[in-house]
Coordinates of N, CA and C and ligand atoms in Angstrom, one line a residue:
M153 N -51.1 -61.5 76.9 CA -52.3 -60.3 76.5 C -53.4 -61.1 76.6
T154 N -54.4 -60.3 77.5 CA -55.8 -61.4 77.9 C -56.9 -61.0 77.1
L155 N -58.3 -61.3 77.3 CA -59.1 -60.7 77.0 C -59.4 -59.3 77.6
A156 N -59.6 -59.4 78.6 CA -59.5 -57.8 79.3 C -58.8 -56.5 78.8
D157 N -57.6 -57.5 77.0 CA -56.8 -55.8 76.6 C -57.9 -55.8 75.7
V158 N -58.9 -56.2 75.7 CA -59.8 -55.5 73.8 C -60.6 -55.0 74.5
A159 N -60.6 -54.3 74.0 CA -61.9 -53.3 74.0 C -63.3 -53.7 72.7
Y160 N -64.1 -53.6 73.1 CA -65.0 -53.3 72.0 C -66.2 -51.8 71.7
M161 N -66.5 -51.3 70.5 CA -66.9 -50.1 70.1 C -67.6 -50.2 68.8
P162 N -68.3 -49.0 69.2 CA -69.2 -48.6 67.5 C -68.1 -48.6 65.9
E163 N -68.2 -49.2 65.3 CA -67.0 -48.3 64.4 C -67.6 -46.5 63.9
A164 N -65.8 -46.4 63.5 CA -66.1 -44.4 62.9 C -65.1 -45.1 61.8
P165 N -65.1 -43.8 61.4 CA -64.5 -43.2 60.0 C -63.1 -44.0 59.9
V166 N -62.8 -43.2 61.4 CA -61.5 -43.0 61.7 C -61.2 -45.1 61.7
H167 N -61.7 -46.0 61.7 CA -61.5 -47.0 61.3 C -61.0 -48.0 60.2
D168 N -61.5 -47.3 59.4 CA -61.7 -48.0 57.4 C -60.6 -48.5 57.0
L169 N -59.5 -47.5 57.2 CA -57.9 -48.0 57.0 C -57.9 -49.4 57.6
E170 N -57.9 -49.5 58.8 CA -57.4 -51.2 59.1 C -58.8 -52.2 58.9
I171 N -59.2 -51.4 58.9 CA -60.4 -52.7 58.8 C -60.8 -53.2 57.2
D172 N -60.2 -52.1 55.8 CA -60.2 -52.8 55.2 C -59.1 -53.8 54.4
E173 N -57.6 -53.4 55.6 CA -56.4 -54.2 55.5 C -57.0 -55.9 56.2
I174 N -57.9 -55.9 57.5 CA -58.1 -56.6 57.7 C -59.1 -58.0 57.1
N175 N -60.0 -57.1 56.2 CA -60.4 -57.6 55.1 C -59.9 -58.5 53.5
A176 N -58.6 -57.4 53.9 CA -57.6 -58.1 52.7 C -57.1 -59.3 53.1
E177 N -56.9 -59.1 54.2 CA -56.0 -60.0 55.0 C -56.7 -61.4 55.0
A178 N -58.1 -61.6 55.3 CA -59.2 -62.4 56.1 C -59.4 -63.8 54.8
F179 N -60.0 -62.5 53.7 CA -60.6 -63.3 52.6 C -59.9 -62.6 51.0
G180 N -58.6 -61.8 51.3 CA -57.6 -61.8 49.5 C -58.7 -61.0 48.6
P181 N -57.6 -61.1 47.6 CA -58.2 -60.4 46.1 C -59.7 -60.7 45.8
G182 N -59.9 -62.4 46.3 CA -61.4 -62.8 46.1 C -62.5 -62.4 46.2
R183 N -62.4 -61.5 47.2 CA -63.6 -60.8 47.8 C -64.4 -59.5 47.4
F184 N -63.4 -59.2 46.2 CA -64.5 -58.2 45.3 C -65.4 -59.0 44.1
T185 N -65.0 -60.9 44.8 CA -65.7 -60.8 43.7 C -67.4 -62.2 44.4
R186 N -67.3 -61.5 45.4 CA -68.9 -62.6 46.2 C -69.7 -61.5 45.8
A187 N -70.4 -62.6 46.6 CA -72.2 -62.0 46.2 C -72.6 -61.2 47.2
A188 N -71.9 -61.0 48.0 CA -72.8 -60.2 49.7 C -71.3 -59.1 49.4
Y189 N -70.6 -59.0 48.7 CA -69.6 -57.6 47.9 C -70.2 -57.0 47.1
K190 N -71.0 -57.7 46.0 CA -72.1 -57.3 45.3 C -73.1 -56.1 45.4
I191 N -73.6 -57.4 46.7 CA -74.9 -56.1 47.5 C -74.3 -55.3 48.6
R192 N -73.4 -54.8 48.7 CA -72.5 -53.5 49.4 C -72.3 -52.9 48.3
E193 N -71.9 -53.1 47.5 CA -71.3 -52.2 46.5 C -72.7 -51.3 46.1
G194 N -74.1 -51.1 46.4 CA -75.1 -51.1 46.6 C -75.6 -49.4 47.2
G195 N -74.4 -49.8 48.4 CA -74.7 -48.7 49.3 C -73.7 -48.8 50.2
P196 N -74.1 -47.2 51.0 CA -73.3 -47.8 52.3 C -73.9 -48.7 53.8
H197 N -72.5 -49.4 53.9 CA -73.4 -50.0 55.0 C -73.9 -49.2 56.3
D198 N -74.2 -50.1 57.8 CA -74.7 -49.0 58.8 C -73.6 -49.1 60.0
R199 N -72.9 -48.5 60.1 CA -72.4 -48.2 61.1 C -72.5 -47.8 62.6
S200 N -73.9 -47.7 63.2 CA -75.1 -47.7 64.2 C -75.1 -49.0 64.6
L201 N -74.2 -49.7 63.9 CA -74.3 -51.6 63.8 C -73.9 -52.1 64.2
S202 N -72.2 -51.8 63.7 CA -71.1 -51.7 63.1 C -70.4 -52.1 64.3
F203 N -69.4 -53.3 64.3 CA -68.1 -52.9 65.7 C -67.2 -53.0 65.3
V204 N -66.5 -53.2 66.2 CA -64.4 -53.1 66.1 C -64.5 -54.0 67.6
A205 N -63.0 -54.8 66.9 CA -62.1 -54.7 68.5 C -61.4 -53.6 68.4
M206 N -60.8 -53.8 69.1 CA -59.4 -52.5 69.2 C -58.5 -53.9 70.4
H207 N -57.1 -53.4 70.5 CA -56.1 -53.6 71.1 C -54.8 -53.1 70.9
G208 N -54.8 -52.5 72.0 CA -52.9 -51.6 71.9 C -53.5 -50.5 70.8
G209 N -54.8 -49.8 71.0 CA -54.8 -49.1 69.9 C -54.8 -49.4 68.4
Q210 N -55.2 -50.4 68.3 CA -55.1 -51.8 66.8 C -56.4 -51.6 66.5
V211 N -57.2 -52.1 65.4 CA -58.0 -52.3 65.1 C -57.4 -53.7 64.7
I212 N -58.3 -54.9 65.9 CA -58.2 -56.6 65.2 C -59.5 -57.0 64.6
A213 N -60.1 -56.8 65.0 CA -61.3 -57.3 64.2 C -62.4 -56.3 64.1
S214 N -63.7 -57.1 63.4 CA -64.5 -56.0 62.4 C -65.1 -57.0 62.4
V215 N -67.1 -56.8 62.4 CA -67.9 -56.7 61.7 C -68.9 -55.9 61.2
R216 N -69.3 -56.0 60.7 CA -70.3 -54.7 59.2 C -70.9 -55.4 59.3
M217 N -73.0 -54.4 59.2 CA -73.7 -54.9 58.7 C -74.4 -53.9 57.5
T218 N -75.5 -54.2 56.7 CA -75.3 -53.7 55.8 C -77.0 -53.8 55.7
P219 N -78.3 -52.4 55.2 CA -79.3 -52.6 55.1 C -79.5 -53.8 54.1
V220 N -80.9 -54.0 53.9 CA -80.9 -55.1 53.0 C -82.1 -55.3 52.1
A221 N -82.8 -55.8 51.1 CA -84.1 -55.9 51.4 C -84.1 -57.2 49.8
A222 N -85.6 -58.0 50.2 CA -85.2 -58.9 49.4 C -87.3 -58.9 49.1
G223 N -87.7 -58.5 47.6 CA -89.1 -58.7 48.2 C -89.4 -57.5 48.9
E224 N -91.0 -58.3 49.9 CA -91.2 -57.2 50.8 C -90.2 -57.4 52.3
G225 N -89.7 -58.4 52.6 CA -88.5 -58.6 53.6 C -87.4 -57.7 53.5
R226 N -87.4 -57.1 54.8 CA -85.9 -56.2 54.6 C -85.4 -57.0 56.1
A227 N -83.8 -56.6 56.4 CA -83.5 -57.2 56.6 C -82.0 -56.7 56.8
Q228 N -80.6 -57.1 58.0 CA -80.1 -56.0 57.6 C -78.9 -57.6 57.7
M229 N -77.9 -57.1 56.8 CA -76.6 -58.0 56.5 C -75.3 -57.8 57.0
L230 N -75.1 -59.4 58.0 CA -74.0 -59.9 58.5 C -72.6 -60.3 57.7
G231 N -71.5 -59.0 57.3 CA -70.4 -59.2 57.5 C -69.9 -58.6 56.4
P232 N -68.2 -58.0 56.5 CA -67.8 -59.1 56.8 C -67.4 -59.1 58.0
L233 N -67.4 -60.5 58.4 CA -66.7 -60.6 59.7 C -65.2 -61.1 59.4
A234 N -64.2 -60.4 60.6 CA -63.0 -60.5 60.6 C -62.0 -60.5 61.8
V235 N -61.1 -61.2 62.0 CA -60.5 -61.1 63.0 C -58.9 -61.2 62.7
R236 N -58.3 -60.6 63.0 CA -56.5 -61.4 62.7 C -56.0 -62.2 63.4
P237 N -55.3 -62.4 62.6 CA -55.0 -64.1 62.7 C -54.2 -64.2 64.3
D238 N -53.7 -63.7 64.6 CA -53.0 -63.5 66.1 C -54.3 -63.5 67.0
F239 N -55.2 -62.6 66.9 CA -56.2 -62.7 68.4 C -57.3 -64.1 67.9
K240 N -57.3 -64.8 66.8 CA -58.8 -66.1 66.3 C -58.4 -66.3 67.9
N241 N -59.6 -67.5 67.9 CA -60.0 -68.4 68.7 C -59.8 -68.0 70.2
M242 N -60.3 -66.7 70.1 CA -60.4 -66.5 71.5 C -62.1 -65.5 72.4
G243 N -62.4 -65.8 71.0 CA -64.3 -65.3 71.7 C -64.9 -64.8 70.5
I244 N -63.1 -63.5 70.2 CA -64.0 -62.0 69.5 C -64.7 -62.1 68.7
G245 N -65.0 -63.1 67.5 CA -65.3 -63.1 66.5 C -67.4 -63.2 66.9
R246 N -67.0 -64.4 67.8 CA -68.4 -64.6 68.6 C -68.9 -63.1 68.8
K247 N -68.1 -62.6 70.2 CA -68.4 -61.5 70.7 C -69.0 -60.1 69.5
L248 N -68.5 -60.3 68.6 CA -68.8 -59.3 67.3 C -70.0 -59.6 66.8
V249 N -70.5 -60.7 66.8 CA -71.5 -61.7 66.3 C -72.9 -60.6 67.0
A250 N -72.6 -60.8 68.6 CA -73.4 -60.8 69.2 C -73.9 -59.5 69.8
M251 N -73.1 -58.9 69.0 CA -73.2 -57.2 69.7 C -74.0 -57.0 68.6
A252 N -73.3 -57.8 67.4 CA -74.7 -56.6 66.2 C -75.6 -57.5 66.2
L253 N -76.1 -58.5 66.5 CA -77.3 -58.7 66.6 C -78.2 -58.6 68.0
A254 N -77.4 -58.2 68.9 CA -78.1 -56.9 69.6 C -78.7 -55.3 69.3
A255 N -77.7 -55.0 68.6 CA -77.7 -53.8 68.2 C -78.9 -54.0 67.2
A256 N -79.2 -54.5 66.3 CA -80.1 -54.9 65.7 C -81.1 -55.1 66.2
S257 N -81.5 -55.9 67.0 CA -82.4 -55.5 68.0 C -83.7 -54.8 68.6
R258 N -81.6 -53.8 68.8 CA -82.6 -52.6 69.6 C -82.8 -51.3 68.6
A259 N -82.1 -51.6 67.5 CA -82.5 -50.9 66.2 C -83.8 -51.1 66.0
G260 N -84.5 -52.1 66.0 CA -85.4 -52.4 65.6 C -86.0 -53.4 63.6
E261 N -84.7 -53.8 64.0 CA -84.1 -54.5 62.9 C -85.3 -55.7 62.9
P262 N -85.8 -56.3 61.8 CA -86.5 -57.8 61.8 C -85.9 -58.8 61.6
A263 N -84.4 -58.6 61.2 CA -84.0 -59.8 60.7 C -82.9 -59.5 60.1
V264 N -81.4 -60.2 61.1 CA -80.3 -61.0 60.1 C -80.0 -61.5 59.3
L265 N -79.2 -61.7 57.8 CA -78.9 -62.6 57.5 C -77.4 -62.9 56.8
L266 N -77.0 -63.5 56.4 CA -75.1 -63.9 55.9 C -75.5 -64.8 55.3
V267 N -74.0 -65.1 54.4 CA -73.6 -65.2 53.5 C -72.5 -66.6 54.4
G268 N -72.3 -67.8 55.1 CA -71.8 -68.1 56.1 C -71.4 -69.6 56.6
D269 N -70.7 -70.0 57.3 CA -70.7 -71.3 57.6 C -71.6 -71.8 58.9
E270 N -72.0 -72.6 58.4 CA -73.7 -73.5 59.1 C -72.6 -73.5 60.9
P271 N -71.4 -74.5 60.6 CA -70.9 -74.8 62.0 C -70.9 -73.8 62.8
Y272 N -69.8 -72.4 62.3 CA -70.3 -71.4 63.0 C -70.9 -70.6 63.1
Y273 N -72.3 -70.6 62.3 CA -73.0 -69.3 63.0 C -73.8 -70.2 62.8
G274 N -74.5 -71.2 63.4 CA -75.6 -72.0 64.4 C -75.7 -71.6 65.3
P275 N -74.6 -72.1 66.1 CA -74.6 -72.1 67.2 C -74.7 -70.3 68.2
L276 N -74.6 -69.7 67.5 CA -74.7 -68.4 67.6 C -76.2 -68.0 67.0
G277 N -76.9 -68.3 66.8 CA -78.1 -67.9 66.6 C -79.1 -67.5 64.7
F278 N -77.7 -68.6 64.1 CA -79.0 -68.1 62.3 C -79.5 -69.9 62.0
A279 N -79.9 -70.0 61.6 CA -80.4 -71.2 60.2 C -80.3 -70.8 59.3
R280 N -80.8 -72.2 58.8 CA -80.8 -71.8 56.8 C -81.8 -71.6 56.3
I281 N -82.3 -70.7 55.6 CA -83.0 -70.6 54.7 C -83.1 -71.0 53.8
P282 N -84.8 -71.5 54.1 CA -85.2 -72.4 52.4 C -84.9 -72.2 52.1
R283 N -84.1 -73.9 51.0 CA -83.5 -73.4 49.5 C -84.3 -72.7 48.6
G284 N -84.0 -71.9 47.9 CA -85.1 -71.0 47.2 C -86.4 -70.0 47.4
Q285 N -85.9 -69.8 48.3 CA -86.6 -68.7 49.1 C -85.3 -67.6 48.4
I286 N -84.7 -67.1 48.7 CA -84.0 -65.6 48.1 C -82.8 -66.1 47.5
S287 N -82.1 -65.6 46.2 CA -80.9 -65.4 45.5 C -80.4 -64.2 46.0
M288 N -79.2 -64.1 45.6 CA -78.1 -63.4 45.8 C -77.4 -63.0 44.3
P289 N -76.7 -62.4 44.2 CA -76.9 -61.2 42.3 C -75.6 -62.0 42.4
R290 N -74.9 -62.8 42.4 CA -74.0 -63.7 42.4 C -74.0 -65.0 42.7
P291 N -73.2 -66.2 42.1 CA -73.7 -67.3 42.8 C -73.3 -67.9 43.4
V292 N -73.6 -68.3 45.0 CA -73.5 -69.3 46.3 C -73.8 -70.3 46.7
D293 N -73.7 -70.9 47.8 CA -73.7 -72.3 47.7 C -74.5 -71.9 48.5
L294 N -76.5 -72.7 48.6 CA -77.2 -72.1 49.5 C -77.4 -72.7 50.5
N295 N -76.8 -74.0 50.8 CA -76.3 -74.2 52.4 C -75.7 -73.1 52.8
R296 N -75.3 -72.2 52.4 CA -74.3 -70.9 53.4 C -75.5 -69.7 53.6
L297 N -76.0 -69.7 53.1 CA -77.4 -68.6 53.6 C -78.0 -68.4 54.5
L298 N -77.8 -68.2 56.3 CA -78.2 -67.8 56.9 C -79.7 -66.9 58.0
A299 N -79.6 -67.2 58.5 CA -80.5 -65.7 59.0 C -80.9 -66.2 60.3
H300 N -81.1 -64.8 60.9 CA -81.5 -64.7 62.5 C -82.6 -64.0 62.5
E301 N -84.1 -64.7 63.0 CA -85.3 -63.8 62.9 C -84.5 -63.3 64.0
I302 N -85.3 -62.1 63.7 CA -86.2 -61.3 65.3 C -87.2 -60.9 65.7
V303 N -88.5 -60.5 64.8 CA -89.2 -60.3 64.6 C -90.0 -61.8 64.0
P304 N -90.3 -62.3 64.4 CA -91.6 -63.4 64.0 C -91.8 -63.0 62.6
G305 N -91.9 -64.0 61.9 CA -92.4 -63.9 60.8 C -90.9 -63.3 59.6
S306 N -90.6 -62.8 60.2 CA -90.3 -61.4 58.8 C -88.8 -62.6 57.9
V307 N -88.6 -63.6 58.4 CA -87.5 -63.9 57.3 C -88.5 -64.1 56.3
E308 N -89.4 -65.2 56.9 CA -90.5 -65.8 55.4 C -90.5 -64.6 54.6
L309 N -90.5 -63.8 55.4 CA -91.3 -62.1 53.8 C -90.2 -61.8 53.0
L310 N -88.6 -62.6 53.3 CA -87.6 -62.3 52.6 C -88.1 -63.3 51.4
S311 N -87.9 -62.6 49.6 CA -87.9 -63.6 49.3 C -87.6 -62.8 47.5
G312 N -87.0 -63.5 46.7 CA -86.5 -63.1 45.7 C -84.9 -62.7 45.3
E313 N -84.3 -61.4 45.1 CA -82.8 -61.5 45.2 C -82.8 -60.8 46.1
V314 N -81.8 -60.6 46.8 CA -81.1 -59.4 48.1 C -80.8 -58.8 47.0
G315 N -80.9 -57.5 47.7 CA -80.5 -56.4 47.5 C -80.1 -55.7 48.2
H316 N -79.3 -54.5 48.3 CA -78.7 -53.5 49.3 C -80.6 -52.8 49.3
A317 N -80.6 -52.4 50.9 CA -82.0 -51.6 50.6 C -82.1 -50.4 50.4
A318 N -81.2 -49.7 50.3 CA -80.7 -48.4 49.4 C -81.7 -48.9 47.7
L319 N -82.0 -49.9 47.1 CA -82.3 -49.6 46.2 C -83.6 -50.3 45.9
A320 N -84.2 -50.7 47.2 CA -85.7 -51.2 46.8 C -86.5 -50.3 46.8
K321 N -88.0 -50.4 46.2 CA -88.7 -49.9 46.3 C -89.4 -49.0 47.4
V322 N -89.9 -49.5 48.4 CA -89.9 -49.2 49.2 C -88.9 -48.9 50.3
P323 N -88.6 -48.3 50.9 CA -87.5 -47.8 51.9 C -87.2 -48.9 52.9
Q324 N -86.6 -48.7 53.5 CA -86.5 -50.1 55.0 C -87.0 -49.3 56.2
R325 N -86.5 -48.6 56.4 CA -87.7 -48.3 58.2 C -88.7 -46.6 57.1
A326 N -89.8 -47.2 58.0 CA -91.0 -46.1 57.6 C -89.8 -44.8 58.5
A327 N -90.9 -43.3 57.1 CA -89.9 -42.1 57.8 C -91.0 -41.9 59.2
E328 N -90.0 -41.1 60.4 CA -90.6 -40.4 61.5 C -92.0 -39.9 60.4
P329 N -92.6 -39.9 61.4 CA -93.6 -39.2 61.5 C -93.9 -37.8 62.0
A330 N -94.0 -36.0 61.2 CA -92.6 -35.2 61.1 C -93.7 -35.1 62.5
Ligands
COA1 C1 -64.6 -67.1 60.8 C2 -64.0 -66.1 62.3 C3 -64.5 -64.6 62.6 C4 -64.0 -67.0 63.9 O1 -63.4 -65.4 64.5 P1 -62.7 -65.8 65.6 O2 -62.7 -65.4 67.3 O3 -61.8 -66.5 65.4 O4 -64.3 -66.8 66.6 P2 -64.2 -67.4 68.2 O5 -63.3 -67.2 68.8 O6 -65.1 -66.7 68.1 O7 -64.9 -68.9 67.9 C5 -64.3 -70.4 67.5 C6 -64.9 -71.1 68.1 O8 -64.8 -71.1 65.9 C7 -64.5 -72.2 65.2 N1 -64.2 -71.6 63.8 C8 -63.8 -70.5 63.3 N2 -63.8 -70.5 62.0 C9 -65.2 -71.7 61.8 C10 -65.6 -72.1 60.5 N3 -65.6 -71.2 59.5 N4 -66.8 -73.1 61.0 C11 -66.5 -73.5 61.5 N5 -66.5 -73.1 63.1 C12 -65.5 -72.2 63.2 C13 -63.7 -72.4 66.0 O9 -62.6 -73.5 65.4 C14 -64.0 -72.4 67.5 O10 -64.0 -73.4 67.9 P3 -64.5 -73.5 69.6 O11 -64.5 -72.7 70.5 O12 -64.7 -75.1 69.0 O13 -62.5 -73.5 69.4 C15 -62.4 -65.5 62.2 O14 -61.6 -66.9 62.2 C16 -61.5 -65.4 60.5 O15 -61.0 -64.0 60.5 N6 -61.7 -65.7 59.9 C17 -61.4 -65.3 57.8 C18 -62.4 -64.5 57.9 C19 -63.6 -65.5 57.7 O16 -63.7 -66.6 57.5 N7 -64.9 -64.7 58.3 C20 -66.3 -65.2 58.5 C21 -66.5 -65.2 57.0 S1 -68.3 -66.6 57.1

């Protein structure tokens, strides 16, 4: 198999079952207790910014994006990102992150944050969020709170506890004028 056999596309409802299996395989039952999972319980992810990698008609990797809010700040939260074991270390994870960031930028999203390993995400454009600036609804290692700024100054606006944007007092995107 070569990378030419891998196709990337926006996520669709038909992929849901396979994505659930990939995340179960990658993160195990502990995934339900994670801070990011708790936030994702607050509302839906944004399919228009979420992508899958396909091989032989099957989903082999997935990245999801969920709109979040923290204080005055708005962002997309990247995750889960998972690649089937047989397809790891081929650049598929990196490619999915790049696609999600590009889509977020095109959509006018101000920033993308995540809970993850800096050695992996740092080279992909993420930097640590200053300690104490934001918190998560469950305990996390603060060194793993990372952000990719799209609109200058947008990460600074994030403050306090991160929650799903649907639960924020001010909606994430201003309504289109009638
Ligand atoms: C992490 C994951 C998404 C990476 O996807 P992938 O397609 O295998 O990774 P890529 O091919 O894009 O990148 C591979 C490189 O990243 C490195 N890497 C993988 N996971 C890493 C991690 N957690 N920390 C640092 N580096 C990591 C690999 O060693 C490799 O380095 P190299 O290019 O110097 O050889 C994948 O391993 C996975 O699904 N893991 C289980 C779920 C998970 O941990 N998701 C991330 C949540 S934060």
